[in-house]
Amino acid sequence: MSVVVTNKTRQRLNQAVIQQAVEATLSFCRKKGSVSVVIIGHTRMKKLNSMYRGRNSTTDVLSFTENESSVAEKNFLGEIFVDYEVIKKQAKKFSPSIRFELAFIVIHGTLHLLGYNDVTLKGAQQMEIMGHSIIKKIL
């Protein structure tokens, strides 16, 4: 199991928290594999969201499974893109800290890679409950 974190922003961030969030999620779900997490800004996220979801706006996280990714690696689960600017704004509203919000959103993105979906209310609630259970193990 490996987690590769790439920071495409000028922001300093705690990459260990990102790695721990992915690893804790995989462990919680009893899954193994490699995950790539890319930290980006508004411009790139808006472009990805428009290209892949048809939405001309930014979002906090996008997940692409190994089938949707350009990475061809054995046991590769997928890529997670996180808009760090959105994380900072959301942290002020929803979380005790930027660190918490970043970890929670990475957990959420990892759950998407594992097949969980928040399209329905029931799915969203399940992901929220799982996210809170997992984050307690690392923060």
CSV table of N, CA and C in Angstrom, one decimal, residues 11-134:
chain,number,residue,atom,x,y,z
A,11,GLN,N,0.9,26.4,-1.1
A,11,GLN,CA,0.6,26.3,0.3
A,11,GLN,C,1.4,25.2,0.9
A,12,ARG,N,1.8,25.5,2.2
A,12,ARG,CA,2.5,24.5,2.9
A,12,ARG,C,1.4,23.6,3.6
A,13,LEU,N,1.5,22.3,3.5
A,13,LEU,CA,0.5,21.5,4.2
A,13,LEU,C,1.2,20.2,4.7
A,14,ASN,N,0.4,19.6,5.6
A,14,ASN,CA,0.9,18.4,6.3
A,14,ASN,C,0.6,17.2,5.5
A,15,GLN,N,1.6,16.7,4.7
A,15,GLN,CA,1.4,15.6,3.9
A,15,GLN,C,1.1,14.3,4.7
A,16,ALA,N,1.7,14.2,5.9
A,16,ALA,CA,1.5,13.0,6.7
A,16,ALA,C,0.0,12.8,7.1
A,17,VAL,N,-0.7,13.9,7.3
A,17,VAL,CA,-2.2,13.8,7.6
A,17,VAL,C,-2.9,13.2,6.4
A,18,ILE,N,-2.5,13.6,5.2
A,18,ILE,CA,-3.2,13.1,4.0
A,18,ILE,C,-2.9,11.6,3.8
A,19,GLN,N,-1.6,11.2,4.0
A,19,GLN,CA,-1.3,9.8,4.0
A,19,GLN,C,-2.0,9.0,5.0
A,20,GLN,N,-2.1,9.5,6.2
A,20,GLN,CA,-2.8,8.8,7.3
A,20,GLN,C,-4.3,8.7,7.0
A,21,ALA,N,-4.9,9.7,6.4
A,21,ALA,CA,-6.3,9.7,6.1
A,21,ALA,C,-6.6,8.6,5.1
A,22,VAL,N,-5.7,8.5,4.0
A,22,VAL,CA,-5.9,7.4,3.0
A,22,VAL,C,-5.7,6.0,3.7
A,23,GLU,N,-4.6,5.9,4.4
A,23,GLU,CA,-4.3,4.6,5.0
A,23,GLU,C,-5.3,4.1,6.0
A,24,ALA,N,-5.8,5.1,6.8
A,24,ALA,CA,-6.9,4.7,7.8
A,24,ALA,C,-8.2,4.3,7.1
A,25,THR,N,-8.5,4.9,6.0
A,25,THR,CA,-9.7,4.6,5.2
A,25,THR,C,-9.6,3.2,4.6
A,26,LEU,N,-8.4,2.9,4.0
A,26,LEU,CA,-8.2,1.6,3.4
A,26,LEU,C,-8.2,0.5,4.5
A,27,SER,N,-7.6,0.8,5.6
A,27,SER,CA,-7.6,-0.2,6.7
A,27,SER,C,-9.1,-0.4,7.3
A,28,PHE,N,-9.8,0.7,7.4
A,28,PHE,CA,-11.2,0.6,7.9
A,28,PHE,C,-12.0,-0.3,7.0
A,29,CYS,N,-11.8,-0.1,5.7
A,29,CYS,CA,-12.6,-0.8,4.7
A,29,CYS,C,-12.0,-2.2,4.3
A,30,ARG,N,-10.9,-2.5,5.0
A,30,ARG,CA,-10.1,-3.7,4.7
A,30,ARG,C,-9.7,-3.9,3.2
A,31,LYS,N,-9.2,-2.8,2.7
A,31,LYS,CA,-8.7,-2.8,1.3
A,31,LYS,C,-7.2,-2.5,1.2
A,32,LYS,N,-6.6,-2.9,0.2
A,32,LYS,CA,-5.2,-2.6,0.0
A,32,LYS,C,-5.0,-2.0,-1.4
A,33,GLY,N,-4.0,-1.2,-1.6
A,33,GLY,CA,-3.7,-0.6,-2.9
A,33,GLY,C,-3.0,0.7,-2.8
A,34,SER,N,-2.7,1.3,-3.9
A,34,SER,CA,-2.0,2.5,-4.0
A,34,SER,C,-3.0,3.6,-4.4
A,35,VAL,N,-2.7,4.8,-3.8
A,35,VAL,CA,-3.6,6.0,-4.1
A,35,VAL,C,-2.7,7.2,-4.3
A,36,SER,N,-3.1,8.0,-5.3
A,36,SER,CA,-2.4,9.3,-5.6
A,36,SER,C,-3.4,10.4,-5.1
A,37,VAL,N,-2.8,11.3,-4.3
A,37,VAL,CA,-3.6,12.5,-3.9
A,37,VAL,C,-2.9,13.7,-4.4
A,38,VAL,N,-3.6,14.5,-5.2
A,38,VAL,CA,-3.0,15.8,-5.8
A,38,VAL,C,-3.8,17.0,-5.2
A,39,ILE,N,-3.0,17.9,-4.6
A,39,ILE,CA,-3.6,19.1,-4.0
A,39,ILE,C,-3.4,20.2,-5.1
A,40,ILE,N,-4.6,20.8,-5.4
A,40,ILE,CA,-4.6,21.8,-6.5
A,40,ILE,C,-5.4,23.0,-6.1
A,41,GLY,N,-5.4,24.0,-6.9
A,41,GLY,CA,-6.2,25.2,-6.7
A,41,GLY,C,-7.4,25.3,-7.5
A,42,HIS,N,-8.1,26.5,-7.3
A,42,HIS,CA,-9.4,26.7,-8.0
A,42,HIS,C,-9.4,26.5,-9.5
A,43,THR,N,-8.4,27.1,-10.1
A,43,THR,CA,-8.4,27.0,-11.6
A,43,THR,C,-8.4,25.6,-12.1
A,44,ARG,N,-7.5,24.8,-11.6
A,44,ARG,CA,-7.4,23.4,-12.1
A,44,ARG,C,-8.6,22.6,-11.7
A,45,MET,N,-9.1,22.8,-10.5
A,45,MET,CA,-10.3,22.1,-10.1
A,45,MET,C,-11.5,22.4,-10.9
A,46,LYS,N,-11.7,23.7,-11.2
A,46,LYS,CA,-12.8,24.1,-12.0
A,46,LYS,C,-12.8,23.5,-13.4
A,47,LYS,N,-11.6,23.4,-13.9
A,47,LYS,CA,-11.4,22.8,-15.2
A,47,LYS,C,-11.7,21.3,-15.2
A,48,LEU,N,-11.2,20.6,-14.2
A,48,LEU,CA,-11.5,19.1,-14.0
A,48,LEU,C,-13.0,18.9,-13.8
A,49,ASN,N,-13.6,19.7,-13.0
A,49,ASN,CA,-15.0,19.6,-12.6
A,49,ASN,C,-15.9,19.8,-13.9
A,50,SER,N,-15.5,20.7,-14.7
A,50,SER,CA,-16.2,21.0,-15.9
A,50,SER,C,-16.0,19.9,-16.9
A,51,MET,N,-14.8,19.4,-17.1
A,51,MET,CA,-14.4,18.4,-18.0
A,51,MET,C,-15.1,17.1,-17.7
A,52,TYR,N,-15.1,16.7,-16.4
A,52,TYR,CA,-15.5,15.3,-16.1
A,52,TYR,C,-16.9,15.3,-15.5
A,53,ARG,N,-17.4,16.4,-14.9
A,53,ARG,CA,-18.8,16.4,-14.3
A,53,ARG,C,-19.7,17.3,-15.0
A,54,GLY,N,-19.2,18.1,-16.0
A,54,GLY,CA,-20.1,19.1,-16.7
A,54,GLY,C,-20.5,20.2,-15.8
A,55,ARG,N,-19.8,20.5,-14.7
A,55,ARG,CA,-20.1,21.6,-13.8
A,55,ARG,C,-19.0,22.7,-13.9
A,56,ASN,N,-19.4,23.9,-14.3
A,56,ASN,CA,-18.5,25.0,-14.4
A,56,ASN,C,-18.3,25.7,-13.1
A,57,SER,N,-17.8,24.9,-12.1
A,57,SER,CA,-17.5,25.5,-10.8
A,57,SER,C,-16.5,24.6,-10.1
A,58,THR,N,-16.0,25.1,-9.0
A,58,THR,CA,-15.0,24.3,-8.3
A,58,THR,C,-15.7,23.4,-7.3
A,59,THR,N,-15.0,22.5,-6.8
A,59,THR,CA,-15.6,21.5,-5.8
A,59,THR,C,-14.4,21.2,-4.8
A,60,ASP,N,-14.7,20.6,-3.7
A,60,ASP,CA,-13.7,20.3,-2.7
A,60,ASP,C,-12.8,19.1,-3.1
A,61,VAL,N,-13.5,18.0,-3.7
A,61,VAL,CA,-12.7,16.8,-4.0
A,61,VAL,C,-13.3,16.1,-5.3
A,62,LEU,N,-12.4,15.6,-6.1
A,62,LEU,CA,-12.8,14.7,-7.2
A,62,LEU,C,-12.0,13.4,-7.1
A,63,SER,N,-12.7,12.3,-7.3
A,63,SER,CA,-12.0,11.0,-7.2
A,63,SER,C,-12.1,10.3,-8.6
A,64,PHE,N,-11.0,9.7,-9.0
A,64,PHE,CA,-11.0,9.0,-10.3
A,64,PHE,C,-10.5,7.6,-10.0
A,65,THR,N,-11.3,6.6,-10.2
A,65,THR,CA,-10.9,5.2,-10.0
A,65,THR,C,-9.8,4.8,-11.0
A,66,GLU,N,-9.2,3.7,-10.8
A,66,GLU,CA,-8.1,3.2,-11.6
A,66,GLU,C,-8.6,3.1,-13.1
A,67,ASN,N,-9.9,2.8,-13.3
A,67,ASN,CA,-10.4,2.8,-14.7
A,67,ASN,C,-10.5,4.1,-15.3
A,68,GLU,N,-10.7,5.2,-14.5
A,68,GLU,CA,-10.8,6.5,-15.0
A,68,GLU,C,-9.5,7.3,-15.1
A,69,SER,N,-8.5,6.7,-14.5
A,69,SER,CA,-7.2,7.3,-14.4
A,69,SER,C,-6.2,7.0,-15.5
A,70,SER,N,-5.2,7.8,-15.7
A,70,SER,CA,-4.2,7.5,-16.7
A,70,SER,C,-3.0,6.7,-16.1
A,71,VAL,N,-3.1,6.4,-14.8
A,71,VAL,CA,-2.0,5.7,-14.2
A,71,VAL,C,-2.2,4.2,-14.4
A,72,ALA,N,-1.2,3.5,-14.9
A,72,ALA,CA,-1.3,2.1,-15.1
A,72,ALA,C,-0.4,1.4,-14.2
A,73,GLU,N,-0.8,1.0,-13.0
A,73,GLU,CA,0.0,0.4,-12.0
A,73,GLU,C,-0.8,-0.7,-11.3
A,74,LYS,N,-0.1,-1.8,-11.0
A,74,LYS,CA,-0.8,-2.9,-10.3
A,74,LYS,C,-1.2,-2.4,-8.9
A,75,ASN,N,-2.4,-2.8,-8.6
A,75,ASN,CA,-3.0,-2.5,-7.3
A,75,ASN,C,-3.3,-1.0,-7.1
A,76,PHE,N,-3.4,-0.2,-8.2
A,76,PHE,CA,-3.7,1.2,-8.1
A,76,PHE,C,-5.2,1.4,-8.0
A,77,LEU,N,-5.6,2.1,-6.9
A,77,LEU,CA,-7.0,2.3,-6.7
A,77,LEU,C,-7.5,3.5,-7.4
A,78,GLY,N,-6.7,4.6,-7.5
A,78,GLY,CA,-7.1,5.8,-8.2
A,78,GLY,C,-6.5,7.0,-7.7
A,79,GLU,N,-7.0,8.1,-8.2
A,79,GLU,CA,-6.4,9.5,-7.9
A,79,GLU,C,-7.5,10.3,-7.3
A,80,ILE,N,-7.1,11.1,-6.3
A,80,ILE,CA,-7.9,12.1,-5.6
A,80,ILE,C,-7.4,13.4,-5.8
A,81,PHE,N,-8.2,14.4,-6.3
A,81,PHE,CA,-7.8,15.8,-6.5
A,81,PHE,C,-8.6,16.6,-5.4
A,82,VAL,N,-7.8,17.4,-4.7
A,82,VAL,CA,-8.4,18.2,-3.6
A,82,VAL,C,-8.1,19.7,-3.9
A,83,ASP,N,-9.1,20.5,-3.8
A,83,ASP,CA,-8.9,22.0,-4.0
A,83,ASP,C,-8.7,22.5,-2.6
A,84,TYR,N,-7.4,22.9,-2.3
A,84,TYR,CA,-7.0,23.3,-1.0
A,84,TYR,C,-7.7,24.7,-0.6
A,85,GLU,N,-7.9,25.5,-1.6
A,85,GLU,CA,-8.6,26.8,-1.3
A,85,GLU,C,-10.0,26.5,-0.8
A,86,VAL,N,-10.7,25.6,-1.3
A,86,VAL,CA,-12.1,25.2,-0.9
A,86,VAL,C,-12.0,24.6,0.5
A,87,ILE,N,-11.0,23.8,0.8
A,87,ILE,CA,-10.8,23.2,2.1
A,87,ILE,C,-10.6,24.2,3.2
A,88,LYS,N,-9.8,25.3,2.9
A,88,LYS,CA,-9.6,26.3,3.9
A,88,LYS,C,-11.0,27.1,4.2
A,89,LYS,N,-11.8,27.3,3.1
A,89,LYS,CA,-13.1,28.0,3.3
A,89,LYS,C,-14.0,27.1,4.1
A,90,GLN,N,-14.1,25.8,3.7
A,90,GLN,CA,-15.0,24.9,4.4
A,90,GLN,C,-14.6,24.7,5.8
A,91,ALA,N,-13.3,24.7,6.1
A,91,ALA,CA,-12.9,24.5,7.5
A,91,ALA,C,-13.4,25.6,8.4
A,92,LYS,N,-13.5,26.8,7.9
A,92,LYS,CA,-14.1,27.9,8.8
A,92,LYS,C,-15.6,27.6,9.1
A,93,LYS,N,-16.3,27.0,8.2
A,93,LYS,CA,-17.7,26.7,8.4
A,93,LYS,C,-18.0,25.4,9.1
A,94,PHE,N,-17.3,24.3,8.8
A,94,PHE,CA,-17.7,23.0,9.2
A,94,PHE,C,-16.8,22.3,10.2
A,95,SER,N,-15.5,22.7,10.3
A,95,SER,CA,-14.5,21.9,11.0
A,95,SER,C,-13.8,22.7,12.1
A,96,PRO,N,-13.2,22.0,13.0
A,96,PRO,CA,-12.4,22.6,14.0
A,96,PRO,C,-11.1,23.2,13.5
A,97,SER,N,-10.6,22.7,12.3
A,97,SER,CA,-9.3,23.2,11.8
A,97,SER,C,-9.2,22.8,10.3
A,98,ILE,N,-8.3,23.4,9.6
A,98,ILE,CA,-8.0,23.1,8.2
A,98,ILE,C,-7.5,21.7,8.2
A,99,ARG,N,-6.7,21.3,9.1
A,99,ARG,CA,-6.1,19.9,9.2
A,99,ARG,C,-7.2,18.9,9.2
A,100,PHE,N,-8.2,19.1,10.1
A,100,PHE,CA,-9.4,18.2,10.2
A,100,PHE,C,-10.1,18.1,8.9
A,101,GLU,N,-10.4,19.3,8.3
A,101,GLU,CA,-11.2,19.3,7.0
A,101,GLU,C,-10.5,18.6,5.9
A,102,LEU,N,-9.2,18.9,5.8
A,102,LEU,CA,-8.3,18.2,4.8
A,102,LEU,C,-8.4,16.7,5.0
A,103,ALA,N,-8.2,16.2,6.2
A,103,ALA,CA,-8.2,14.8,6.4
A,103,ALA,C,-9.6,14.2,6.1
A,104,PHE,N,-10.7,14.9,6.5
A,104,PHE,CA,-12.0,14.4,6.3
A,104,PHE,C,-12.4,14.3,4.8
A,105,ILE,N,-11.9,15.3,4.0
A,105,ILE,CA,-12.2,15.3,2.6
A,105,ILE,C,-11.4,14.3,1.9
A,106,VAL,N,-10.2,14.0,2.3
A,106,VAL,CA,-9.3,13.0,1.7
A,106,VAL,C,-10.0,11.6,2.0
A,107,ILE,N,-10.5,11.4,3.2
A,107,ILE,CA,-11.2,10.2,3.6
A,107,ILE,C,-12.4,10.1,2.7
A,108,HIS,N,-13.2,11.1,2.5
A,108,HIS,CA,-14.3,11.1,1.6
A,108,HIS,C,-13.9,10.7,0.2
A,109,GLY,N,-12.9,11.3,-0.3
A,109,GLY,CA,-12.4,10.9,-1.7
A,109,GLY,C,-12.0,9.5,-1.8
A,110,THR,N,-11.3,9.0,-0.7
A,110,THR,CA,-10.9,7.6,-0.7
A,110,THR,C,-12.1,6.7,-0.7
A,111,LEU,N,-13.1,7.0,0.1
A,111,LEU,CA,-14.3,6.2,0.1
A,111,LEU,C,-14.9,6.1,-1.3
A,112,HIS,N,-14.9,7.2,-2.0
A,112,HIS,CA,-15.4,7.2,-3.4
A,112,HIS,C,-14.6,6.2,-4.3
A,113,LEU,N,-13.3,6.2,-4.1
A,113,LEU,CA,-12.4,5.2,-4.8
A,113,LEU,C,-12.8,3.8,-4.6
A,114,LEU,N,-13.3,3.6,-3.4
A,114,LEU,CA,-13.7,2.2,-2.9
A,114,LEU,C,-15.1,1.9,-3.3
A,115,GLY,N,-15.8,2.8,-4.0
A,115,GLY,CA,-17.1,2.4,-4.5
A,115,GLY,C,-18.3,3.1,-3.8
A,116,TYR,N,-18.0,3.8,-2.7
A,116,TYR,CA,-19.1,4.4,-2.0
A,116,TYR,C,-19.5,5.7,-2.7
A,117,ASN,N,-20.8,6.0,-2.6
A,117,ASN,CA,-21.4,7.0,-3.4
A,117,ASN,C,-22.3,7.9,-2.5
A,118,ASP,N,-22.3,9.2,-2.7
A,118,ASP,CA,-23.2,10.1,-2.0
A,118,ASP,C,-24.2,10.8,-2.8
A,119,VAL,N,-24.7,10.1,-3.9
A,119,VAL,CA,-25.7,10.6,-4.8
A,119,VAL,C,-27.1,10.6,-4.0
A,120,THR,N,-27.3,9.6,-3.3
A,120,THR,CA,-28.6,9.5,-2.5
A,120,THR,C,-28.3,10.0,-1.1
A,121,LEU,N,-29.4,10.4,-0.4
A,121,LEU,CA,-29.3,10.8,1.0
A,121,LEU,C,-28.7,9.7,1.9
A,122,LYS,N,-29.2,8.4,1.6
A,122,LYS,CA,-28.7,7.3,2.4
A,122,LYS,C,-27.2,7.1,2.2
A,123,GLY,N,-26.8,7.2,1.0
A,123,GLY,CA,-25.3,7.0,0.7
A,123,GLY,C,-24.5,8.2,1.3
A,124,ALA,N,-25.0,9.4,1.2
A,124,ALA,CA,-24.3,10.5,1.8
A,124,ALA,C,-24.2,10.3,3.3
A,125,GLN,N,-25.3,9.9,4.0
A,125,GLN,CA,-25.3,9.7,5.4
A,125,GLN,C,-24.3,8.6,5.8
A,126,GLN,N,-24.3,7.5,5.0
A,126,GLN,CA,-23.3,6.4,5.3
A,126,GLN,C,-21.9,6.9,5.2
A,127,MET,N,-21.6,7.7,4.1
A,127,MET,CA,-20.2,8.2,4.0
A,127,MET,C,-19.8,9.1,5.1
A,128,GLU,N,-20.8,9.9,5.5
A,128,GLU,CA,-20.6,10.9,6.6
A,128,GLU,C,-20.2,10.1,7.9
A,129,ILE,N,-21.0,9.1,8.2
A,129,ILE,CA,-20.8,8.3,9.4
A,129,ILE,C,-19.4,7.6,9.4
A,130,MET,N,-19.2,7.0,8.2
A,130,MET,CA,-17.9,6.3,8.1
A,130,MET,C,-16.7,7.3,8.2
A,131,GLY,N,-16.9,8.5,7.6
A,131,GLY,CA,-15.8,9.5,7.6
A,131,GLY,C,-15.5,9.9,9.1
A,132,HIS,N,-16.5,10.1,9.9
A,132,HIS,CA,-16.3,10.5,11.3
A,132,HIS,C,-15.7,9.3,12.1
A,133,SER,N,-16.1,8.1,11.8
A,133,SER,CA,-15.5,6.9,12.4
A,133,SER,C,-14.0,6.8,12.1
A,134,ILE,N,-13.6,7.1,10.9
A,134,ILE,CA,-12.2,6.9,10.4
A,134,ILE,C,-11.4,8.1,10.9
